Coordinates of C-alpha atoms in Angstrom, one line a residue:
X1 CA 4.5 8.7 23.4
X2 CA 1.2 7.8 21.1
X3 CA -1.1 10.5 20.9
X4 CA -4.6 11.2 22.6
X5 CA -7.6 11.2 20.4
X6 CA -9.5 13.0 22.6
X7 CA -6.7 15.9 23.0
X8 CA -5.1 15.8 19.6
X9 CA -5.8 19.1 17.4
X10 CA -5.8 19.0 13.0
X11 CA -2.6 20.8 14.0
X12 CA -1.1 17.7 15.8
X13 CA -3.0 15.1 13.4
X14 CA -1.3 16.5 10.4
X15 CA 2.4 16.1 12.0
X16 CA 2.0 12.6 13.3
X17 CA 2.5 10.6 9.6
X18 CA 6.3 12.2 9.7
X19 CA 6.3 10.6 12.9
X20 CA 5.2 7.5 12.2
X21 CA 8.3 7.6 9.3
X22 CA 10.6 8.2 11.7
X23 CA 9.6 5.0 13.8
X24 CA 9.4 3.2 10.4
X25 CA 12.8 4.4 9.6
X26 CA 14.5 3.1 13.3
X27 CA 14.1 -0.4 12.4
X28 CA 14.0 -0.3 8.4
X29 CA 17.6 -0.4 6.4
X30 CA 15.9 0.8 3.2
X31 CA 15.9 4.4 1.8
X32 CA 13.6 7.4 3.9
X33 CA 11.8 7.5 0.6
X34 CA 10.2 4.1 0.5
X35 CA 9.5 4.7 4.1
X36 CA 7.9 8.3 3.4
X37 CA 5.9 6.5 0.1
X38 CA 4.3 3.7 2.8
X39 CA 3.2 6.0 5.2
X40 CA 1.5 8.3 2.3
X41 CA -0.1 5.9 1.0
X42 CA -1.5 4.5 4.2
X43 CA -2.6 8.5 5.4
X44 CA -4.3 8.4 1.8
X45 CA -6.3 5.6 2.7
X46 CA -4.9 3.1 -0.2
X47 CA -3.3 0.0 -0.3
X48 CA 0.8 -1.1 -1.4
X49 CA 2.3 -3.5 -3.5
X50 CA 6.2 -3.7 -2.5
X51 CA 7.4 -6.2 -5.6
X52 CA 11.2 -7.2 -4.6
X53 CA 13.2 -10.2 -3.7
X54 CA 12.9 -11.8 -0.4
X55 CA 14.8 -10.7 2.9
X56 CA 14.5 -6.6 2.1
X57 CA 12.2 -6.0 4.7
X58 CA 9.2 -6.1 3.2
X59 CA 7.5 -7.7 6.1
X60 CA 9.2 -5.8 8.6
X61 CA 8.0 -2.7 7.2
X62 CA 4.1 -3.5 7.3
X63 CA 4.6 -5.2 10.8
X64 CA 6.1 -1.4 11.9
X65 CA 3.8 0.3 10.5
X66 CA 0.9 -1.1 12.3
X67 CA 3.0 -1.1 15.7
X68 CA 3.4 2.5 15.1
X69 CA -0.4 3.2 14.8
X70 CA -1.6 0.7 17.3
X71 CA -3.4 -1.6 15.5
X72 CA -3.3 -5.7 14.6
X73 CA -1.7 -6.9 12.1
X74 CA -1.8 -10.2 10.8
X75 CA 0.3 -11.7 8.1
X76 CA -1.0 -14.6 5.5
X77 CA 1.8 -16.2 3.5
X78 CA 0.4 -17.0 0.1
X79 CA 0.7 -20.5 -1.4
X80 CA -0.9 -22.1 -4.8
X81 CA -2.9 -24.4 -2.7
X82 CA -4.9 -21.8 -0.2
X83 CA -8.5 -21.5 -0.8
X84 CA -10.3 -17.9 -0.9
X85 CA -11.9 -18.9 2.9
X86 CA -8.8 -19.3 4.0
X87 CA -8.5 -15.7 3.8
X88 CA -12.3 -14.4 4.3
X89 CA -13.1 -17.3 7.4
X90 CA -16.0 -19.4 7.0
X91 CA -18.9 -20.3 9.0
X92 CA -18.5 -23.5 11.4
X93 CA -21.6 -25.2 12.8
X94 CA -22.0 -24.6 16.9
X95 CA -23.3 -27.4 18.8
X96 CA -23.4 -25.6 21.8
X97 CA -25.6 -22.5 19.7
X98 CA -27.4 -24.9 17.1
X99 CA -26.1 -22.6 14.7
X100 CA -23.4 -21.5 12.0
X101 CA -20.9 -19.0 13.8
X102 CA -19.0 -17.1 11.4
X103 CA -15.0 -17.6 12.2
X104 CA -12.7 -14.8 11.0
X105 CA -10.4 -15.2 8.7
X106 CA -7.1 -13.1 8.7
X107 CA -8.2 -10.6 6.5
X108 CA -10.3 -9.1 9.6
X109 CA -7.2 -6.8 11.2
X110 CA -5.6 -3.3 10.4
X111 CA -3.2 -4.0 8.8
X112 CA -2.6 -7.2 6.4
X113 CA 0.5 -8.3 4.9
X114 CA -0.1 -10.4 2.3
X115 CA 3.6 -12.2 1.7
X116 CA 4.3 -13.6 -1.9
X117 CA 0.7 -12.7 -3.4
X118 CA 1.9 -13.7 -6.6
X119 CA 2.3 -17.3 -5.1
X120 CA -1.6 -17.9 -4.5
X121 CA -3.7 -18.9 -7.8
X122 CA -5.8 -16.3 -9.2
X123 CA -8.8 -17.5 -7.6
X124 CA -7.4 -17.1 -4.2
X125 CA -5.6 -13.5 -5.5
X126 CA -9.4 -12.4 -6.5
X127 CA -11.0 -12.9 -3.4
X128 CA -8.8 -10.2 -1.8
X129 CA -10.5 -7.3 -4.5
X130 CA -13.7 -7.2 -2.6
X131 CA -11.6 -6.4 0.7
X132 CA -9.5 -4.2 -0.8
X133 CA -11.7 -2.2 -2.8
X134 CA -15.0 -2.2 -0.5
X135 CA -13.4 -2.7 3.0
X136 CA -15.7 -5.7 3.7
X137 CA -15.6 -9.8 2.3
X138 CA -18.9 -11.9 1.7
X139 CA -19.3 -14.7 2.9
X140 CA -21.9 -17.3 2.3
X141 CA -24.0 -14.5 0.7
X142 CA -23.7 -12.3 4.4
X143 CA -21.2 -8.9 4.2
X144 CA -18.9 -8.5 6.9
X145 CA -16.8 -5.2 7.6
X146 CA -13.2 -5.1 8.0
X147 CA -11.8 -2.8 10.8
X148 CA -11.0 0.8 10.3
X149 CA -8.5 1.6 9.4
X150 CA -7.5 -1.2 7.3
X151 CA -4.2 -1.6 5.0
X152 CA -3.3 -3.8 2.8
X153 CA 0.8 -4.2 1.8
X154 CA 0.9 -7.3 -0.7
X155 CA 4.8 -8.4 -1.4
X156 CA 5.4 -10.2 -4.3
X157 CA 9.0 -11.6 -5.6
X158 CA 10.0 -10.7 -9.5
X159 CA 7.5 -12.9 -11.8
X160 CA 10.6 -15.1 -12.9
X161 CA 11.3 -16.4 -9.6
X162 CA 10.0 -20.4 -9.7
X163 CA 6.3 -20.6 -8.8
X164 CA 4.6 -17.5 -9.3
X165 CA 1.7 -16.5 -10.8
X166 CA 1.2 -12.9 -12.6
X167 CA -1.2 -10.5 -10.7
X168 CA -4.3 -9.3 -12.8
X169 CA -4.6 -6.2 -14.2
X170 CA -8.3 -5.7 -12.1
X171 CA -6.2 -7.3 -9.1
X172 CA -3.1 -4.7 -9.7
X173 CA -5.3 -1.7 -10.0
X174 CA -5.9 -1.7 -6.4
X175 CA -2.9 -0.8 -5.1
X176 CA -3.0 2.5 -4.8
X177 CA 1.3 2.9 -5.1
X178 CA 3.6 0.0 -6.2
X179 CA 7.7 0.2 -5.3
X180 CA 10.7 -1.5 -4.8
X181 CA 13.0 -1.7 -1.7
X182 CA 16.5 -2.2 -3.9
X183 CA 19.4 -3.9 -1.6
X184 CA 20.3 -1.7 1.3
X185 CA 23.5 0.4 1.2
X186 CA 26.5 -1.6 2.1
X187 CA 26.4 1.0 5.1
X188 CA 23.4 0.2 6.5
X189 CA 24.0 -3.7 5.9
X190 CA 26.9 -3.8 7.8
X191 CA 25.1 -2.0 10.6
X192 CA 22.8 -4.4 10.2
X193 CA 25.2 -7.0 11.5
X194 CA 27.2 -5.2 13.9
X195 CA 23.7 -4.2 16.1
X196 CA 23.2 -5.7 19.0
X197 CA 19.1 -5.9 18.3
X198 CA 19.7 -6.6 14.5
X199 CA 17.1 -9.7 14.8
X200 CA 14.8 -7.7 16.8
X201 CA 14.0 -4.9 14.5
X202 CA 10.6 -3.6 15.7
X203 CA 11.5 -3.3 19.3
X204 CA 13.1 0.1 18.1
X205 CA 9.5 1.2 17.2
X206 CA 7.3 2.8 19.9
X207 CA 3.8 3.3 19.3
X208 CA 2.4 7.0 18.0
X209 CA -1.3 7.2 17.8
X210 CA -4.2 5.0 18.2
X211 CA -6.5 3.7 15.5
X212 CA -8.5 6.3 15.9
X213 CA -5.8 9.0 15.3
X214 CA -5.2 6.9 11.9
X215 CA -8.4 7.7 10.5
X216 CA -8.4 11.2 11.6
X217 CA -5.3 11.3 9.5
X218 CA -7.0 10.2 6.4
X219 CA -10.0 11.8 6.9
X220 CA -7.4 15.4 7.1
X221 CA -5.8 14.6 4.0
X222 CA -9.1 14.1 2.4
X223 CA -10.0 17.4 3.2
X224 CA -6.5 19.1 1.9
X225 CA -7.2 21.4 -1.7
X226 CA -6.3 20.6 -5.2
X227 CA -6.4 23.7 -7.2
X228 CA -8.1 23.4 -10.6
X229 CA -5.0 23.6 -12.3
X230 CA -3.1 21.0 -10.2
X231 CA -6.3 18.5 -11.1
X232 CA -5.9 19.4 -14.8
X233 CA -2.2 18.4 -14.2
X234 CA -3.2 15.1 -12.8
X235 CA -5.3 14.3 -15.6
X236 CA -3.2 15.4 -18.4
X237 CA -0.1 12.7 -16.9
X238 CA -3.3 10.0 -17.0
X239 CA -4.4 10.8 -20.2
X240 CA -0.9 10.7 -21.7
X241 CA -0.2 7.3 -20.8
X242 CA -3.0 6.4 -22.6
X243 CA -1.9 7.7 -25.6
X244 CA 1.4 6.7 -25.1
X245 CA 3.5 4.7 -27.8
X246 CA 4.0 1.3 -26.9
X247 CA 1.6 1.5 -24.1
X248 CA -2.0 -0.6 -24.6
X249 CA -3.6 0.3 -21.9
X250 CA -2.9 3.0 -19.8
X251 CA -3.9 4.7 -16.7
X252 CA -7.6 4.7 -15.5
X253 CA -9.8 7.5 -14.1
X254 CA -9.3 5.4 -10.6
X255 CA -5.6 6.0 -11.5
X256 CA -6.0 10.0 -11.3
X257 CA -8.2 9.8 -8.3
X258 CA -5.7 7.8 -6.6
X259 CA -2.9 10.3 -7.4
X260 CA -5.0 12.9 -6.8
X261 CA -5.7 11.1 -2.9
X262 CA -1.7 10.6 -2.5
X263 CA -0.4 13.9 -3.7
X264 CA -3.3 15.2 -1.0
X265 CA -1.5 13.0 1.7
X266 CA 2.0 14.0 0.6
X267 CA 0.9 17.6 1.3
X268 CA -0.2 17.2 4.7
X269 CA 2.7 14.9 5.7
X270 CA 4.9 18.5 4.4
X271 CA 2.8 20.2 6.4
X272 CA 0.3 22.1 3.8
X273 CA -3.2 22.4 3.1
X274 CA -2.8 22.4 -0.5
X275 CA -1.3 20.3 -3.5
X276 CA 1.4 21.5 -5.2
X277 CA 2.8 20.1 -8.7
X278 CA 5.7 19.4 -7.1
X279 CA 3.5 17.0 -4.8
X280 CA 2.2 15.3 -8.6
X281 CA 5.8 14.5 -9.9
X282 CA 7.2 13.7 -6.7
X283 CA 4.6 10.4 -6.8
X284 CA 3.4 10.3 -10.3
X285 CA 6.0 6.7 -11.1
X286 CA 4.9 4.7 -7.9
X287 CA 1.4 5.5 -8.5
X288 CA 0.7 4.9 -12.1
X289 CA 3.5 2.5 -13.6
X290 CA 2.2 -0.8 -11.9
X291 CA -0.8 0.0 -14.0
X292 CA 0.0 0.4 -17.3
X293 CA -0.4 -2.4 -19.9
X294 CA 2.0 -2.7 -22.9
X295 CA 2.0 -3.8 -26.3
X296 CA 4.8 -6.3 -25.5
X297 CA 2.6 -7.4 -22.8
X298 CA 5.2 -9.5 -20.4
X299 CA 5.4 -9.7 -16.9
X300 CA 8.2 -9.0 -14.4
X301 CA 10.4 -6.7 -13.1
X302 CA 12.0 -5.7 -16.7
X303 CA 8.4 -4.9 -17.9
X304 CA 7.7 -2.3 -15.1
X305 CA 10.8 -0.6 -15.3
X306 CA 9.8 0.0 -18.8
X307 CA 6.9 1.5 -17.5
X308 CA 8.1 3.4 -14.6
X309 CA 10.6 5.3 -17.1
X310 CA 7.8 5.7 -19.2
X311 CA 5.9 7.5 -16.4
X312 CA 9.4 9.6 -15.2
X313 CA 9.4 10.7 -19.3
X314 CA 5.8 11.9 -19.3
X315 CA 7.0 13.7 -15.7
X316 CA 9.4 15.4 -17.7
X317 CA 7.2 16.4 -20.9
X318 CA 3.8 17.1 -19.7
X319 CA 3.9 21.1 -19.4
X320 CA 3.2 21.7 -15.3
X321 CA 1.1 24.4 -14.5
X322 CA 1.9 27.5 -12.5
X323 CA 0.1 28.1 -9.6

């Protein structure tokens, strides 16, 4: 049953992401904590970049997600031949008005799956940093908003696959968490054949709040407490992969504020008010590995698993505070 905005209490706002994961988890065949790490990263108000091969459930997951909260969800399949308006809309002369009326492109809804984003060309990929990052395109010199809330999960298939084209680094820095699905268990993907629904997925997913509950959501985890310490901690993992060896570029002061704003969310899906290191490690790979740039700058899945188990060493070597 969704929840009531007018009759919903913090109390009640802060328990309904771990039910949204439970929905999420009915029709999903990958691991809770994939499911727990979209949900987080949607309650902290960021975007997610699932990079994986096709037919994992990429798609299913970000068509769930915005079942579960109530709001539209629209899905553009990248090519190398789409055009940046193709994403934004464009404005198309009215007869009947005498005048350019502004059509919507399918960027305007809550939640936006952007399939095989590494398939557009880097113009098209570009146009989507202005959404991402500002929560409104330009077009033809005029802003529009985008709704609220509004999600972004952009898949992308490993760089070697035929036809795709590396993400930026400006263009990767806005996804506030990056992970992989893996191949399900050989449990669940059996299951998967013997259900009777197995090509209807989502109808196991029921609605659990409004659009209006979601952004009460993020605006609660906004307001959950990082202790001095804890914020030291963040920056200290930040500032070590800049010094790392074999590391280029490492992670930027948007890259602590975003781990700062997911270990936030991660506390109030536990049910605290207050960050704990625990909260740090638990996120610390997804956050900052998909933006770290190497001296043996490659691309690919090979080249972030280097960096991910560069992130899990720091995890293990930074000193964590006591609090």
């Amino acid at each position: 049953m969704a929840i009531a905005p007018e009759s919903a209490g913090i109390d009640e706002i802060a328990r309904v992401p771990a039910r949204i994961a439970d929905e999420l988890e009915r029709a999903l065949s990958c691991s809770r904590e994939v499911v727990d790490l979209a949900v987080t990263t949607f309650a902290a108000g960021g975007h997610l970049l699932l990079e994986d091969v096709p037919g994992v459930g990429k798609t299913t997951l970000a068509r769930a997600l915005a079942q579960a909260v109530g709001g539209q969800v629209r899905r553009i399949q990248f090519t190398p031949d789409m055009l940046p308006s193709d994403l934004t809309g464009v404005n198309v002369w009215s007869q009947a008005e005498n005048r350019f009326v502004f059509h919507h492109g399918p960027l305007f809804a809550n939640v936006v799956i952007a399939d095989e984003i590494n398939r557009a060309n880097p113009k098209t990929q570009s146009a989507m940093l202005e959404a991402m990052g500002e929560g409104s395109v330009s077009v033809d010199g005029v802003s529009y908003d985008l709704p609220d809330p509004y999600f972004v999960v952009a898949t992308q298939n490993p760089i070697e696959l035929e036809g795709t084209y590396p993400l930026p680094e400006a263009q990767l820095d806005r996804f506030m968490a990056c992970t992989s699905f893996g191949y399900p268990s050989a449990e669940a993907e059996s299951h998967m054949l013997t259900a009777a629904d197995w090509s209807r997925p989502l109808d196991r997913v029921e609605q659990v709040c409004s659009p209006d509950i979601a952004i009460r959501i993020r605006s609660a985890a906004r307001r959950v407490t990082i202790a001095e310490p804890v914020a030291d901690y963040i920056v200290a993992l930040t500032r070590a992969t800049r010094e790392h060896d074999g590391v280029r570029y490492g992670a930027s002061p948007r890259a602590s504020l975003f781990l700062g704003a997911m270990a936030r969310a991660r506390a109030m899906f536990d049910g605290r008010s207050y960050v704990l290191p625990d909260d740090v490690q638990q996120l610390a790979v997804p956050v900052l590995a998909h933006r770290l740039v190497l001296d043996d700058a490659g691309y690919g899945s090979e080249t972030l698993a280097t960096a991910r188990a560069m992130i899990a060493e720091l995890v293990r070597t930074v000193p964590v505070p006591r609090v």
